[in-house]
Coordinates of C-alpha atoms in Angstrom, one line a residue:
M1 CA 0.1 0.0 -0.1
K2 CA 3.0 2.4 0.8
N3 CA 4.7 2.0 -2.8
I4 CA 0.5 2.7 -4.2
K5 CA 0.4 5.9 -2.2
K6 CA 3.7 7.3 -3.1
L7 CA 3.4 6.5 -7.1
L8 CA 0.4 8.2 -7.0
A9 CA 1.1 11.4 -4.9
L10 CA 4.0 12.0 -7.8
V11 CA 0.8 11.0 -10.4
L12 CA -1.6 13.5 -9.0
A13 CA 1.4 16.4 -8.2
L14 CA 1.8 16.4 -11.7
A15 CA -2.2 15.6 -13.5
I16 CA -3.1 18.3 -11.3
C17 CA -0.3 21.1 -12.1
A18 CA -0.9 20.3 -16.4
A19 CA -5.0 20.1 -15.2
F20 CA -5.2 23.6 -13.8
A21 CA -2.1 25.3 -16.3
L22 CA -4.6 24.3 -19.2
P23 CA -8.5 25.2 -18.1
A24 CA -9.1 26.8 -21.3
L25 CA -8.4 23.2 -23.3
A26 CA -10.7 21.9 -25.1
E27 CA -13.1 18.9 -23.5
G28 CA -12.1 15.1 -24.8
E29 CA -15.1 13.0 -25.2
E30 CA -16.1 11.2 -21.6
T31 CA -16.3 7.7 -21.4
G32 CA -16.3 5.1 -17.8
Y33 CA -13.4 3.3 -16.5
T34 CA -12.7 0.4 -14.1
L35 CA -11.1 0.1 -11.4
T36 CA -9.9 -2.8 -9.5
M37 CA -8.8 -3.2 -6.9
N38 CA -6.1 -6.9 -6.2
N39 CA -5.6 -8.3 -2.3
A40 CA -9.1 -7.5 -0.6
Q41 CA -9.5 -9.2 1.7
P42 CA -11.9 -11.6 2.6
G43 CA -14.5 -10.4 5.4
H44 CA -13.1 -6.2 4.8
K45 CA -15.9 -4.3 4.4
Y46 CA -14.8 -1.6 1.6
V47 CA -16.3 1.9 0.2
L48 CA -15.9 3.8 -2.7
Y49 CA -15.9 7.9 -2.6
Q50 CA -15.3 10.2 -5.1
V51 CA -13.3 13.0 -4.0
L52 CA -11.9 15.2 -7.4
K53 CA -13.6 15.0 -10.3
G54 CA -13.2 16.6 -13.8
T55 CA -13.0 15.8 -18.0
V56 CA -9.9 13.2 -18.8
L57 CA -8.6 15.1 -22.1
P58 CA -7.5 13.3 -25.1
G59 CA -4.1 14.5 -24.4
S60 CA -2.1 16.3 -27.6
D61 CA 1.3 17.5 -28.1
N62 CA 1.9 19.2 -24.9
I63 CA -0.4 17.7 -22.7
P64 CA 0.4 14.0 -21.5
T65 CA -2.6 11.8 -22.4
G66 CA -4.9 10.5 -19.4
T67 CA -4.7 14.7 -17.6
L68 CA -7.8 15.2 -16.1
G69 CA -8.8 18.8 -17.0
N70 CA -11.2 20.6 -15.2
I71 CA -11.0 19.7 -11.4
E72 CA -14.2 19.8 -8.9
W73 CA -15.3 18.2 -6.4
G74 CA -16.7 15.7 -6.3
D75 CA -19.4 13.4 -5.6
N76 CA -19.0 12.0 -2.1
Y77 CA -17.0 15.3 -1.2
S78 CA -16.1 18.9 -0.6
D79 CA -14.5 21.2 1.9
E80 CA -16.0 24.7 2.8
T81 CA -12.7 25.3 4.3
T82 CA -10.9 25.9 1.2
S83 CA -11.2 25.6 -3.1
V84 CA -11.0 23.3 -4.9
A85 CA -7.5 24.0 -6.4
D86 CA -6.1 24.9 -3.2
Y87 CA -7.5 21.4 -2.3
A88 CA -5.9 19.7 -5.7
K89 CA -2.2 21.7 -4.3
K90 CA -2.2 19.5 -1.2
L91 CA -2.7 17.1 -2.3
S92 CA -0.2 17.5 -5.1
G93 CA 2.6 18.0 -2.1
L94 CA 1.1 14.8 0.2
T95 CA 4.0 12.7 -1.1
G96 CA 4.7 10.2 2.0
A97 CA 2.9 7.3 2.4
G98 CA 1.8 8.2 6.2
Q99 CA 0.9 11.5 4.8
L100 CA -1.4 10.2 2.3
N101 CA -3.3 7.9 4.5
E102 CA -3.3 10.7 7.7
E103 CA -4.9 12.3 4.8
I104 CA -7.8 9.7 4.0
E105 CA -8.2 9.7 7.8
R106 CA -8.6 13.3 8.4
I107 CA -11.4 13.3 5.9
K108 CA -13.0 10.2 5.1
S109 CA -15.6 11.6 8.2
S110 CA -16.9 14.1 5.5
F111 CA -17.6 11.7 2.6
T112 CA -21.4 11.9 1.5
A113 CA -22.7 9.0 0.9
S114 CA -21.3 6.6 -1.6
T115 CA -23.2 6.0 -5.2
F116 CA -20.6 3.4 -6.1
D117 CA -22.2 -0.1 -5.1
T118 CA -19.0 -3.0 -3.5
P119 CA -18.7 -5.7 -5.5
K120 CA -18.1 -9.1 -4.5
I121 CA -14.2 -10.8 -3.9
N122 CA -14.2 -12.0 -6.9
D123 CA -12.2 -15.4 -7.5
D124 CA -8.9 -14.1 -7.8
G125 CA -8.7 -11.5 -4.5
A126 CA -9.9 -8.0 -6.3
I127 CA -13.1 -5.7 -6.8
V128 CA -14.0 -4.2 -9.6
W129 CA -15.7 -1.2 -9.8
E130 CA -16.7 -0.5 -13.8
N131 CA -18.1 2.8 -15.7
L132 CA -16.9 5.1 -13.7
P133 CA -15.5 8.4 -14.5
G134 CA -12.8 10.6 -15.1
G135 CA -11.1 11.7 -10.9
Y136 CA -9.6 11.2 -7.9
Y137 CA -11.1 7.9 -5.6
V138 CA -11.0 7.3 -2.5
V139 CA -11.0 3.2 -0.9
V140 CA -11.8 3.3 2.3
D141 CA -12.3 0.1 4.4
E142 CA -14.6 0.6 7.1
T143 CA -14.3 -2.8 8.3
D144 CA -15.3 -3.3 12.0
E145 CA -12.4 -2.8 14.7
D146 CA -13.1 -5.7 16.7
K147 CA -12.1 -7.8 13.0
L148 CA -9.3 -6.1 12.9
D149 CA -5.4 -7.5 14.3
D150 CA -1.9 -6.8 13.9
T151 CA -2.1 -9.4 11.3
N152 CA -5.6 -8.3 9.7
P153 CA -5.3 -4.7 9.5
R154 CA -7.1 -1.6 8.0
S155 CA -6.4 -0.2 4.6
H156 CA -7.3 3.0 2.6
V157 CA -5.9 4.1 -1.0
M158 CA -6.0 6.7 -3.2
A159 CA -5.9 6.3 -7.0
Q160 CA -6.6 8.4 -10.0
V161 CA -8.5 7.2 -12.4
V162 CA -8.2 8.5 -16.0
G163 CA -8.4 5.3 -17.7
D164 CA -8.9 1.5 -17.0
T165 CA -7.1 0.8 -14.1
T166 CA -5.6 -1.4 -11.2
I167 CA -4.4 -1.3 -7.4
T168 CA -3.2 -3.6 -5.3
P169 CA -3.2 -1.9 -1.9
K170 CA -0.8 -3.9 0.7
A171 CA -1.2 -4.5 4.5
E172 CA 1.1 -3.0 6.9
S173 CA 4.6 -4.4 6.1
L174 CA 5.6 -4.8 9.5
I175 CA 4.1 -7.6 11.9
P176 CA 5.1 -7.9 15.2
D177 CA 4.3 -10.6 17.5
K178 CA 5.4 -11.1 21.5
G179 CA 5.5 -14.9 23.1
V180 CA 6.5 -16.5 26.3
K181 CA 7.6 -19.6 27.8
E182 CA 9.4 -21.6 30.5
A183 CA 12.9 -20.5 29.9
L184 CA 14.3 -24.4 29.9
D185 CA 11.5 -26.0 28.3
V186 CA 12.7 -26.0 24.8
E187 CA 9.7 -28.5 23.4
E188 CA 7.2 -25.6 24.6
E189 CA 5.6 -23.1 22.5
Y190 CA 5.3 -19.4 23.1
Q191 CA 2.2 -18.1 24.7
K192 CA 0.4 -14.5 24.7
I193 CA -0.6 -16.1 28.3
I194 CA 1.0 -18.1 30.7
N195 CA 1.4 -19.3 34.5
S196 CA 4.7 -19.3 36.6
E197 CA 5.8 -20.3 40.6
V198 CA 7.6 -17.4 41.4
G199 CA 11.4 -17.6 41.2
R200 CA 11.0 -19.4 37.5
T201 CA 13.3 -18.9 34.7
L202 CA 10.9 -17.2 32.3
G203 CA 12.2 -17.1 27.9
Y204 CA 11.0 -14.1 26.3
K205 CA 10.7 -13.8 22.0
V206 CA 10.0 -10.3 20.2
T207 CA 9.8 -10.3 16.4
A208 CA 9.0 -8.9 13.9
T209 CA 8.2 -9.7 10.4
V210 CA 8.7 -6.8 7.4
S211 CA 8.4 -7.5 3.9
V212 CA 11.0 -7.8 1.2
G213 CA 8.9 -5.9 -1.1
T214 CA 8.6 -2.7 1.3
M215 CA 11.8 -2.6 1.9
N216 CA 13.0 -2.3 -1.8
L217 CA 10.1 0.3 -2.6
N218 CA 12.0 2.7 0.0
E219 CA 15.5 4.2 0.2
N220 CA 15.8 3.7 4.0
Y221 CA 13.6 2.0 5.8
W222 CA 14.1 2.3 9.9
V223 CA 13.3 0.0 12.6
S224 CA 13.0 0.5 16.5
L225 CA 11.2 -0.8 19.7
V226 CA 10.3 -0.7 23.1
D227 CA 10.2 -3.4 25.6
K228 CA 8.5 -2.5 29.2
M229 CA 8.3 -5.0 32.1
T230 CA 5.6 -4.5 35.0
E231 CA 7.0 -4.9 38.3
G232 CA 7.8 -8.4 39.2
H233 CA 11.2 -9.1 36.9
T234 CA 14.4 -9.6 37.2
Y235 CA 16.5 -9.4 33.9
V236 CA 18.8 -12.5 33.4
E237 CA 21.9 -10.4 33.0
D238 CA 23.6 -10.8 29.3
S239 CA 20.8 -12.7 28.0
A240 CA 19.2 -10.8 25.5
K241 CA 20.4 -11.4 21.7
L242 CA 19.3 -9.1 18.4
V243 CA 18.8 -10.8 15.4
V244 CA 17.8 -11.2 12.0
L245 CA 16.2 -14.5 10.3
T246 CA 14.7 -15.2 7.2
G247 CA 11.2 -14.8 6.6
D248 CA 10.4 -18.7 7.8
G249 CA 12.7 -18.0 11.0
T250 CA 14.8 -21.5 10.5
A251 CA 18.3 -19.3 9.9
E252 CA 20.5 -16.3 10.8
L253 CA 20.9 -13.5 8.1
I254 CA 22.7 -10.8 10.0
T255 CA 24.0 -11.6 14.2
T256 CA 26.4 -8.3 14.1
G257 CA 26.2 -5.1 13.5
L258 CA 22.8 -4.5 14.9
P259 CA 22.2 -2.0 17.8
D260 CA 22.6 -3.2 21.1
V261 CA 20.1 -3.5 23.6
E262 CA 20.0 -1.1 26.9
V263 CA 18.6 -2.1 29.7
V264 CA 17.2 -0.1 31.9
V265 CA 15.8 -0.8 35.8
N266 CA 13.6 2.2 36.8
D267 CA 12.7 3.8 40.3
D268 CA 9.3 1.6 40.1
K269 CA 10.8 -1.2 39.8
T270 CA 9.5 -1.6 36.1
I271 CA 12.1 -2.4 33.4
T272 CA 12.7 -1.0 30.0
M273 CA 15.0 -2.6 27.1
S274 CA 15.0 -0.6 24.0
V275 CA 16.9 -0.5 20.8
A276 CA 17.8 2.4 18.9
K277 CA 16.0 2.6 15.8
F278 CA 18.9 1.0 12.9
D279 CA 18.4 1.0 9.0
L280 CA 17.2 -2.5 8.0
K281 CA 17.5 -2.2 4.3
K282 CA 20.9 -0.8 5.2
L283 CA 22.1 -3.8 7.4
L284 CA 20.4 -5.9 4.8
T285 CA 22.3 -4.6 1.2
D286 CA 25.8 -4.4 2.7
A287 CA 25.7 -7.6 3.5
E288 CA 24.4 -8.5 0.8
V289 CA 21.5 -10.9 2.1
M290 CA 18.7 -9.2 1.2
P291 CA 16.5 -11.5 -0.3
E292 CA 14.3 -11.3 -3.3
I293 CA 11.0 -11.8 -2.2
G294 CA 9.5 -12.6 1.1
N295 CA 9.8 -11.4 4.4
V296 CA 12.6 -11.2 6.9
I297 CA 12.1 -11.3 11.0
V298 CA 13.8 -9.4 13.5
Q299 CA 14.5 -10.9 16.8
L300 CA 14.9 -10.2 20.3
T301 CA 15.2 -13.0 22.8
Y302 CA 15.9 -12.4 26.3
Q303 CA 15.4 -14.2 29.8
A304 CA 13.4 -13.0 33.3
V305 CA 12.8 -14.4 36.6
V306 CA 9.5 -14.2 38.1
N307 CA 10.6 -12.3 41.6
E308 CA 8.9 -12.1 44.9
D309 CA 7.8 -8.7 43.7
A310 CA 5.3 -10.7 42.0
I311 CA 3.4 -12.5 44.6
Q312 CA 1.4 -9.2 45.1
F313 CA -0.2 -8.6 41.7
E314 CA -0.5 -12.1 41.0
V315 CA 0.6 -11.1 37.4
V316 CA 3.3 -9.5 35.5
E317 CA 3.0 -8.2 32.6
N318 CA 5.6 -7.8 29.6
E319 CA 5.0 -4.7 26.6
V320 CA 6.5 -3.9 23.3
K321 CA 6.3 -1.2 20.7
W322 CA 7.5 -1.8 17.5
S323 CA 8.1 1.7 16.0
T324 CA 9.5 2.1 12.1
G325 CA 10.2 4.4 9.7
V326 CA 11.1 4.8 5.7
D327 CA 12.0 9.1 5.5
E328 CA 16.3 9.6 4.7
N329 CA 16.8 9.9 8.5
G330 CA 14.7 7.9 10.5
E331 CA 13.3 10.9 12.1
V332 CA 9.5 10.0 11.5
M333 CA 9.0 6.8 12.9
T334 CA 5.4 5.4 13.1
E335 CA 4.3 3.9 15.8
G336 CA 2.9 0.1 16.1
T337 CA 0.4 -1.2 18.5
P338 CA 1.6 -2.5 22.1
I339 CA 1.9 -6.1 22.0
K340 CA 1.2 -7.4 25.8
T341 CA 2.3 -11.0 28.0
K342 CA 0.7 -12.1 30.7
T343 CA 2.6 -14.2 33.2
Y344 CA -0.1 -15.1 36.2
I345 CA 0.8 -16.4 39.9
Y346 CA -1.3 -18.6 42.5
H347 CA -1.7 -19.0 45.6
L348 CA -3.2 -21.9 48.2
S349 CA -4.9 -21.4 50.9
G350 CA -6.1 -23.4 53.3
E351 CA -7.5 -23.5 57.0
K352 CA -7.3 -26.9 59.8
I353 CA -10.3 -28.2 61.1
S354 CA -12.1 -30.6 62.9
G355 CA -14.4 -33.1 61.5
G356 CA -18.5 -32.9 62.2
D357 CA -18.5 -29.6 64.3
E358 CA -15.7 -27.7 61.8
A359 CA -14.4 -26.7 64.4
A360 CA -11.1 -24.3 64.2
L361 CA -7.5 -26.4 64.9
S362 CA -4.1 -25.0 65.2
G363 CA -0.9 -25.9 65.0
A364 CA -1.2 -28.9 62.7
E365 CA 2.2 -29.0 60.5
F366 CA 2.6 -30.1 56.7
T367 CA 4.7 -30.4 54.2
L368 CA 4.1 -29.4 49.8
E369 CA 5.0 -32.0 47.3
R370 CA 4.2 -31.1 43.7
I371 CA 3.4 -34.0 41.6
F372 CA 3.1 -35.2 37.9
K373 CA 0.3 -37.1 36.9
D374 CA 0.0 -39.1 33.8
A375 CA -2.8 -39.7 31.1
D376 CA -4.8 -42.3 33.3
G377 CA -4.2 -40.1 36.5
N378 CA -1.6 -41.7 37.7
I379 CA 1.3 -40.2 40.2
I380 CA 4.5 -40.2 38.6
E381 CA 6.7 -40.9 41.5
D382 CA 9.9 -40.0 39.4
K383 CA 8.9 -36.7 38.4
T384 CA 7.1 -35.4 42.3
E385 CA 9.2 -32.7 42.6
S386 CA 9.8 -31.1 47.4
V387 CA 8.2 -27.5 46.8
K388 CA 10.6 -25.1 48.8
I389 CA 8.6 -22.9 51.6
F390 CA 10.2 -19.5 52.8
A391 CA 8.4 -17.7 55.3
T392 CA 8.2 -13.5 56.4
E393 CA 7.6 -13.1 60.4
T394 CA 3.7 -13.2 59.0
N395 CA 2.2 -16.5 61.0
G396 CA 0.7 -18.5 58.2
E397 CA 2.0 -17.0 55.3
Y398 CA 4.5 -19.0 53.3
Y399 CA 6.0 -18.4 50.1
A400 CA 6.9 -21.1 47.1
W401 CA 10.6 -19.8 45.8
N402 CA 11.7 -22.2 42.9
D403 CA 15.1 -20.4 42.7
G404 CA 17.1 -22.2 39.6
E405 CA 20.0 -20.6 39.6
G406 CA 18.6 -17.2 41.5
T407 CA 18.8 -15.3 44.2
L408 CA 16.5 -15.4 47.4
P409 CA 15.2 -12.3 48.1
E410 CA 16.6 -10.6 51.4
N411 CA 13.3 -10.5 53.1
L412 CA 12.3 -14.2 53.1
T413 CA 13.5 -16.5 55.4
P414 CA 14.3 -20.8 54.4
V415 CA 11.8 -23.0 56.4
D416 CA 13.6 -25.8 58.0
D417 CA 12.4 -29.3 56.2
N418 CA 9.6 -27.0 54.7
V419 CA 7.4 -27.2 57.0
I420 CA 4.1 -25.0 56.8
I421 CA 2.1 -24.3 60.3
A422 CA -1.5 -24.0 60.1
N423 CA -1.0 -20.9 62.5
G424 CA -2.5 -18.1 60.8
G425 CA -5.8 -15.7 60.6
D426 CA -7.8 -14.9 63.7
S427 CA -8.4 -18.5 64.7
K428 CA -5.0 -19.2 63.7
N429 CA -5.7 -22.7 61.8
T430 CA -5.0 -20.7 58.1
F431 CA -2.5 -21.6 56.4
N432 CA -1.2 -19.6 52.9
V433 CA 1.3 -20.5 50.2
K434 CA 2.1 -17.9 48.0
G435 CA 4.1 -18.0 44.0
L436 CA 2.9 -21.3 42.7
A437 CA 1.6 -22.4 39.1
E438 CA -1.8 -24.5 37.7
G439 CA -1.3 -28.3 38.7
W440 CA -1.0 -30.7 41.2
Y441 CA 0.4 -30.7 44.9
R442 CA 0.5 -33.6 47.6
L443 CA -0.4 -31.9 51.0
T444 CA 1.1 -34.5 53.7
E445 CA 0.4 -33.9 57.5
T446 CA 3.9 -33.8 59.9
K447 CA 2.4 -33.2 63.1
T448 CA -1.4 -33.5 63.9
P449 CA -3.5 -31.7 66.6
D450 CA -3.8 -33.9 69.8
G451 CA -6.5 -36.3 69.8
Y452 CA -7.2 -36.4 66.2
N453 CA -6.3 -38.9 63.6
T454 CA -3.5 -37.6 61.3
M455 CA -5.2 -37.2 58.0
A456 CA -4.8 -39.6 54.8
A457 CA -2.3 -37.1 52.6
L458 CA -4.9 -34.7 50.4
E459 CA -4.0 -34.4 46.4
I460 CA -4.9 -30.7 45.3
Q461 CA -5.0 -29.2 41.8
I462 CA -5.2 -25.4 41.6
V463 CA -7.1 -25.1 38.4
P464 CA -6.7 -21.3 37.2
N465 CA -9.6 -19.3 36.1
T466 CA -10.6 -18.3 32.5
N467 CA -12.8 -16.0 30.5
D468 CA -15.6 -17.3 27.9
K469 CA -12.6 -18.1 25.2
G470 CA -10.9 -19.9 27.8
E471 CA -7.7 -17.4 28.4
L472 CA -6.3 -17.0 32.2
T473 CA -7.7 -14.9 33.8
D474 CA -6.7 -13.2 37.3
G475 CA -7.4 -15.7 41.1
C476 CA -7.5 -20.1 40.8
T477 CA -9.7 -22.7 42.4
Y478 CA -9.0 -26.0 43.8
N479 CA -10.4 -29.6 43.4
Y480 CA -9.3 -31.4 46.2
G481 CA -11.2 -34.7 47.2
E482 CA -15.0 -34.6 46.0
V483 CA -15.1 -30.9 46.1
I484 CA -14.4 -29.0 43.0
K485 CA -13.8 -25.3 42.5
S486 CA -13.6 -24.3 46.4
D487 CA -12.2 -21.0 47.0
V488 CA -10.1 -22.5 50.0
V489 CA -8.8 -26.1 50.9
K490 CA -10.6 -27.5 54.0
V491 CA -8.3 -29.5 55.7
V492 CA -9.9 -32.6 57.8
N493 CA -9.5 -33.9 61.2
N494 CA -11.4 -36.6 62.6
K495 CA -11.2 -37.2 66.5
G496 CA -9.5 -40.3 67.9
T497 CA -7.1 -42.5 68.6
T498 CA -5.9 -44.5 65.1
L499 CA -6.3 -48.1 65.2
P500 CA -2.6 -50.4 65.8
S501 CA -2.1 -51.7 62.1
T502 CA -3.0 -55.4 61.4
G503 CA -0.4 -58.1 62.6
G504 CA 1.5 -55.8 65.0
M505 CA 1.8 -55.3 68.7
G506 CA -1.8 -54.1 68.9
T507 CA -3.5 -57.4 67.6
T508 CA -1.4 -59.7 71.1
I509 CA -3.3 -56.8 73.1
L510 CA -6.8 -57.8 71.5
Y511 CA -6.2 -61.4 72.2
I512 CA -4.2 -61.1 75.6
V513 CA -7.6 -58.9 76.5
G514 CA -10.1 -61.3 74.9
A515 CA -8.5 -64.6 77.2
V516 CA -8.7 -62.4 79.8
L517 CA -11.9 -61.5 79.8
V518 CA -13.2 -65.2 78.7
I519 CA -11.2 -66.4 82.2
G520 CA -13.1 -63.8 84.5
A521 CA -16.1 -65.0 83.1
G522 CA -15.6 -68.6 83.5
V523 CA -14.4 -67.3 87.7
V524 CA -17.7 -65.7 87.8
L525 CA -19.6 -68.7 86.4
F526 CA -17.8 -70.9 89.1
T527 CA -17.8 -68.8 91.8
K528 CA -22.1 -68.5 91.4
R529 CA -22.8 -72.8 91.0
R530 CA -19.9 -73.7 94.1
M531 CA -22.5 -70.5 96.0
S532 CA -25.8 -72.5 94.4
N533 CA -24.6 -75.5 95.8

C-alpha cells in the first residue's frame, strides 16, 4: 500500500499541475472506466468515494494522454473551508505514504454517502468497480474494529482514474508478535498468556516480520523497539540477543552490526529494554543477504526471573512497541500497536478444621510436594518434587521459591524441613502458600493436633480461572477429594485414636484382653455355681 500511495501522489502532483495550467483546453470525450483493486481481504468492507472529478483530456503535443482537466469537487466530498484549487495543490504535496494515509483518515468522516456499489470479491481476490467517470477516488476500508488485529489491519488507498486502473494495496508490512515460555523447556511453544511459579526463569521472544517488497520500494527502512517489563521481573544479565532471520525463522541472516539492547531498571522497579533505530534495509544490503522476495524477521530474545514482587500483583506483564520509518533519516517513526504478554501467579489457601463441627484446629504442620500425573491420572513418582518453602515473620504466610540459579530475596527466610504451620488468621488455623503455578500438589500432615487422627495425604489441583474465550484471568480455584472449584482447601482431622496396624502388637493386646475377659467370665460362672450348691 505504501508504494502505491507514493506513486499515486507523484502522479497526482503532475496531473493536477497540468490540469490547472490548461483550464481552457477543449474537453475530451468522456467514457466510463474500471477500477480494479487486488488483494481485497476477505471479511473486509470496502467503500469507494469520489473526492475530485474532472474531464479526461485526449492528449496532444503539449498534454499527456490521460490528463484530468476542469477539476471540481467530487460527488461524495467537498470542503467549504478551502477551494478546489487549493485542495488539489495540497494533495499534490502529499508525497509520503504516511501523509496520504493521514489525509484519508482526516477526510473520511466528511464523505457523503457513496454513489458506487461495492461488488463482491471475485475468485482472484479482486474487486472491480465499472463505468467510473474520471477523477480521484478513495477506497476506504470500513471494517469493524473488532475484526482487525496486527496481522489483519485496515487498508485504505487513493487512486487517480483517467483510464482503466488497477491498484494493489498491501497491509502494513511490519507484523509484530511477542511470546513467553519456560526458559529451559525447549519443546514448549511461546504463548501470550501463561502461569508460573515465583523464582522460575522465563524466556521471552519479540519478533517483527518485515516485507522485502516494501523495503525495496523505499530508500531506507528504519526499525526500533521498546519493551517494558512491569514490577515482578528480574532481568537475567546478558541474556538479550538481537538477530535478523529469514522469513520462516529457520536461518540467521545477520547477527553482528546490530545495535546493542539497552536495559534500564527504573525507580518503580519496572524494566525498560530498548533497541535504537537502525536501517534494516541498509544492513541487509551491505551484508549482501537481502532476499529477492518474501519477508525477514527481526527477533529479540531474553530471559527474566519472576521475582517476589510478582506475588503481590498475582500477574506480571510485558509490553512491546515496534516503530518503523521510511524517510531518509529515520526521523519520522510510526509507532506500532502494543503487544502484551501476561504471566499469572497463584496461591494455595487452606484452613485446618475438625470433622463434623468444623471447629478451628491450630498448630498442625504439613509439607507440600509438586506432583505430576500421566494421561490415566496416575502420579509419576520420579517427577515429584518438594516445594521449597520460605517465610517472613507473618504467621501462616509462606512463599514458594523455585530459585533455580537465582538469588533468594533478602526479606524471605528458608523454613526448616519446608514445614508449613496452620497458625494464621484470627483462629490461628489457616495457611497460605504464595507463588505457585497451576497443577497438582500433595499436602502431607507431619504434626497432628492432639486427640485427632492424622489425615491421609491430600491431593490438590490448582485450577486457573478463565474467561469466556478460555484465556487465563486473575485468581484460581481448588479441586481436592470430592470437592470441585473451592476458594479454600478445608483440611479435616477427625477425633479419636488410630487403631494399631494388623499383625502388630495391637493384635496381641486384643487377644490378651479377650482371653482375660473369657477367663474372668469363667471364674464368675464357677463361683456362682459353688454358691448355689
